[in-house]
mmCIF file of C-alpha atoms in Angstrom:
data_model
loop_
_atom_site.group_PDB
_atom_site.id
_atom_site.type_symbol
_atom_site.label_atom_id
_atom_site.label_comp_id
_atom_site.label_asym_id
_atom_site.label_seq_id
_atom_site.Cartn_x
_atom_site.Cartn_y
_atom_site.Cartn_z
ATOM 1 C CA MET A 1 15.398 -1.831 37.042
ATOM 2 C CA ASN A 2 15.701 1.028 35.499
ATOM 3 C CA GLY A 3 12.791 3.870 36.433
ATOM 4 C CA VAL A 4 9.674 3.423 37.924
ATOM 5 C CA THR A 5 6.417 3.902 35.525
ATOM 6 C CA GLU A 6 2.846 4.714 36.292
ATOM 7 C CA ASN A 7 2.363 1.204 35.548
ATOM 8 C CA THR A 8 5.035 -0.649 37.994
ATOM 9 C CA TRP A 9 3.760 -2.096 40.464
ATOM 10 C CA SER A 10 5.244 -1.842 43.871
ATOM 11 C CA LEU A 11 4.913 -5.185 46.294
ATOM 12 C CA TYR A 12 5.707 -4.713 49.925
ATOM 13 C CA VAL A 13 6.564 -7.473 51.749
ATOM 14 C CA ASP A 14 6.976 -8.057 55.871
ATOM 15 C CA GLY A 15 7.337 -10.816 57.833
ATOM 16 C CA SER A 16 7.117 -11.218 61.497
ATOM 17 C CA CYS A 17 7.709 -13.658 64.558
ATOM 18 C CA LEU A 18 6.708 -13.619 67.728
ATOM 19 C CA GLY A 19 10.019 -13.325 70.035
ATOM 20 C CA ASN A 20 11.623 -15.330 67.788
ATOM 21 C CA GLN A 21 13.952 -16.363 69.703
ATOM 22 C CA ASN A 22 14.281 -20.583 70.184
ATOM 23 C CA VAL A 23 11.926 -21.055 67.383
ATOM 24 C CA ASP A 24 10.696 -24.526 66.322
ATOM 25 C CA ALA A 25 7.553 -25.578 63.762
ATOM 26 C CA GLU A 26 4.950 -24.428 66.732
ATOM 27 C CA THR A 27 6.512 -20.721 66.964
ATOM 28 C CA PRO A 28 3.506 -18.356 65.445
ATOM 29 C CA ALA A 29 5.213 -16.351 62.264
ATOM 30 C CA ALA A 30 3.155 -14.008 59.907
ATOM 31 C CA TRP A 31 3.623 -11.758 56.889
ATOM 32 C CA ALA A 32 1.442 -9.277 55.212
ATOM 33 C CA VAL A 33 2.084 -7.756 51.409
ATOM 34 C CA VAL A 34 0.842 -4.626 50.230
ATOM 35 C CA ILE A 35 0.164 -3.972 46.646
ATOM 36 C CA VAL A 36 0.347 -0.291 44.800
ATOM 37 C CA VAL A 37 0.208 0.909 41.446
ATOM 38 C CA GLY A 38 2.771 3.766 40.532
ATOM 39 C CA ASP A 39 4.908 3.757 43.536
ATOM 40 C CA ASN A 40 7.600 5.936 43.346
ATOM 41 C CA GLY A 41 9.372 4.393 46.473
ATOM 42 C CA LEU A 42 10.222 7.695 48.316
ATOM 43 C CA GLY A 43 7.768 6.833 51.059
ATOM 44 C CA ARG A 44 5.443 9.574 50.593
ATOM 45 C CA GLY A 45 1.724 8.245 49.751
ATOM 46 C CA SER A 46 2.013 7.741 45.700
ATOM 47 C CA GLY A 47 0.407 5.335 43.961
ATOM 48 C CA GLU A 48 -2.502 4.003 44.607
ATOM 49 C CA LEU A 49 -3.601 1.017 47.041
ATOM 50 C CA HIS A 50 -4.414 -2.155 44.326
ATOM 51 C CA GLU A 51 -4.641 -5.117 46.917
ATOM 52 C CA GLU A 52 -3.259 -6.680 50.249
ATOM 53 C CA PHE A 53 -3.213 -10.154 51.830
ATOM 54 C CA ALA A 54 -1.651 -11.418 54.804
ATOM 55 C CA GLY A 55 -1.179 -15.039 56.095
ATOM 56 C CA HIS A 56 0.960 -17.466 58.662
ATOM 57 C CA VAL A 57 4.213 -18.642 57.927
ATOM 58 C CA ILE A 58 3.162 -23.126 57.269
ATOM 59 C CA THR A 59 5.133 -25.042 58.645
ATOM 60 C CA ASP A 60 3.364 -28.903 58.439
ATOM 61 C CA GLU A 61 4.164 -30.489 55.301
ATOM 62 C CA LEU A 62 0.366 -32.346 55.241
ATOM 63 C CA GLN A 63 -1.103 -28.864 54.477
ATOM 64 C CA ASP A 64 -1.446 -27.349 51.081
ATOM 65 C CA ASP A 65 -0.188 -24.063 51.574
ATOM 66 C CA TYR A 66 3.246 -25.828 52.643
ATOM 67 C CA ILE A 67 6.377 -24.166 50.566
ATOM 68 C CA GLY A 68 9.714 -25.836 52.509
ATOM 69 C CA ALA A 69 9.237 -23.754 55.957
ATOM 70 C CA GLN A 70 10.300 -25.838 58.996
ATOM 71 C CA ILE A 71 10.151 -23.501 61.873
ATOM 72 C CA GLY A 72 8.540 -19.925 62.426
ATOM 73 C CA SER A 73 10.603 -17.456 62.386
ATOM 74 C CA ASN A 74 11.256 -13.634 61.275
ATOM 75 C CA ASN A 75 13.323 -14.987 58.199
ATOM 76 C CA THR A 76 10.866 -17.426 57.079
ATOM 77 C CA ALA A 77 7.862 -15.218 57.628
ATOM 78 C CA GLU A 78 10.339 -12.425 55.437
ATOM 79 C CA LEU A 79 10.446 -15.644 52.762
ATOM 80 C CA SER A 80 7.286 -16.486 52.851
ATOM 81 C CA GLY A 81 6.296 -13.145 51.942
ATOM 82 C CA PHE A 82 8.407 -12.626 49.131
ATOM 83 C CA ALA A 83 6.686 -15.784 47.762
ATOM 84 C CA ALA A 84 3.143 -14.722 48.234
ATOM 85 C CA ALA A 85 3.966 -11.702 46.232
ATOM 86 C CA LEU A 86 5.568 -13.441 43.805
ATOM 87 C CA ARG A 87 2.796 -15.788 43.204
ATOM 88 C CA TRP A 88 0.399 -13.020 42.906
ATOM 89 C CA LEU A 89 2.909 -11.561 40.050
ATOM 90 C CA LEU A 90 2.509 -14.965 38.029
ATOM 91 C CA ILE A 91 -1.285 -15.154 38.663
ATOM 92 C CA GLU A 92 -2.583 -11.455 38.679
ATOM 93 C CA GLY A 93 0.459 -8.961 38.078
ATOM 94 C CA GLY A 94 0.331 -9.191 34.106
ATOM 95 C CA ASP A 95 3.599 -8.903 32.554
ATOM 96 C CA GLU A 96 3.951 -4.551 34.225
ATOM 97 C CA PRO A 97 7.487 -4.139 35.460
ATOM 98 C CA ALA A 98 7.170 -5.235 39.608
ATOM 99 C CA ILE A 99 9.547 -3.905 42.419
ATOM 100 C CA ILE A 100 9.372 -6.109 45.529
ATOM 101 C CA ARG A 101 10.088 -3.584 48.791
ATOM 102 C CA ALA A 102 10.946 -4.782 52.047
ATOM 103 C CA ASP A 103 13.312 -4.772 54.938
ATOM 104 C CA SER A 104 14.641 -8.222 54.904
ATOM 105 C CA GLN A 105 18.156 -7.925 53.322
ATOM 106 C CA TYR A 106 18.573 -11.762 54.086
ATOM 107 C CA ALA A 107 14.794 -12.559 51.853
ATOM 108 C CA GLY A 108 15.641 -10.183 49.334
ATOM 109 C CA ASN A 109 18.871 -11.248 48.473
ATOM 110 C CA LEU A 110 18.190 -14.754 48.841
ATOM 111 C CA ALA A 111 14.761 -14.567 46.863
ATOM 112 C CA CYS A 112 16.755 -13.169 43.728
ATOM 113 C CA GLY A 113 19.682 -15.284 43.969
ATOM 114 C CA ALA A 114 22.499 -12.618 44.886
ATOM 115 C CA TRP A 115 22.926 -14.937 48.221
ATOM 116 C CA LYS A 116 23.505 -18.382 48.873
ATOM 117 C CA ALA A 117 21.302 -20.267 51.405
ATOM 118 C CA LYS A 118 23.007 -21.548 54.272
ATOM 119 C CA ALA A 119 19.141 -22.268 56.384
ATOM 120 C CA ASN A 120 15.852 -22.507 55.080
ATOM 121 C CA ARG A 121 17.140 -24.229 51.722
ATOM 122 C CA GLU A 122 13.835 -25.612 50.884
ATOM 123 C CA LEU A 123 11.634 -22.736 51.093
ATOM 124 C CA VAL A 124 14.363 -20.577 49.287
ATOM 125 C CA ALA A 125 14.319 -23.090 46.603
ATOM 126 C CA HIS A 126 10.849 -22.824 46.096
ATOM 127 C CA VAL A 127 11.058 -18.673 46.391
ATOM 128 C CA GLN A 128 14.101 -18.731 44.022
ATOM 129 C CA SER A 129 11.996 -20.820 41.667
ATOM 130 C CA LEU A 130 8.922 -18.592 42.050
ATOM 131 C CA TRP A 131 11.105 -15.350 41.039
ATOM 132 C CA ASP A 132 12.964 -17.000 38.322
ATOM 133 C CA THR A 133 9.819 -17.790 36.355
ATOM 134 C CA ALA A 134 7.644 -14.609 37.914
ATOM 135 C CA SER A 135 11.121 -12.423 35.866
ATOM 136 C CA GLU A 136 11.028 -14.464 32.867
ATOM 137 C CA LEU A 137 7.402 -12.458 32.028
ATOM 138 C CA ARG A 138 7.982 -8.688 33.439
ATOM 139 C CA PRO A 139 11.012 -6.558 34.491
ATOM 140 C CA LEU A 140 11.649 -7.672 38.425
ATOM 141 C CA SER A 141 13.660 -6.652 40.877
ATOM 142 C CA TRP A 142 13.782 -5.645 44.439
ATOM 143 C CA GLU A 143 14.859 -2.851 46.313
ATOM 144 C CA HIS A 144 16.090 -2.457 50.444
ATOM 145 C CA VAL A 145 13.547 -0.342 52.266
ATOM 146 C CA ARG A 146 13.662 0.983 56.065
ATOM 147 C CA ALA A 147 12.046 -1.066 58.497
ATOM 148 C CA HIS A 148 8.158 -0.190 58.024
#
């Protein structure tokens, strides 16, 4: 996406897992999304905080919020955060341009379809579907940022 305007949504996404070793469906993992409008991406506090929200990775197929994560891990947390950011864009983001900023190249490149999933395929397919729909409505890109 070329240039950031004062109306561009910047959605900062992060995910984490306690320990992130020997992970399974019971391993706690969580994600967070911070939405800023008018952020230039330079990390100097430009833009205005619009909204922030967080949640846990859902691995129970019987729960309403299940989106395909079979384990709790850093990767499923990052992907779940991308899904939450994309859902927000679809429900509340209008048609303004958007940049999702994340420290996970894994999640960003899978979300936009640049990489092919070798694991977490159901979750990745869900995130890619959200990306495809959101990108039909607005200019959409993702940007790798240093760990935050």
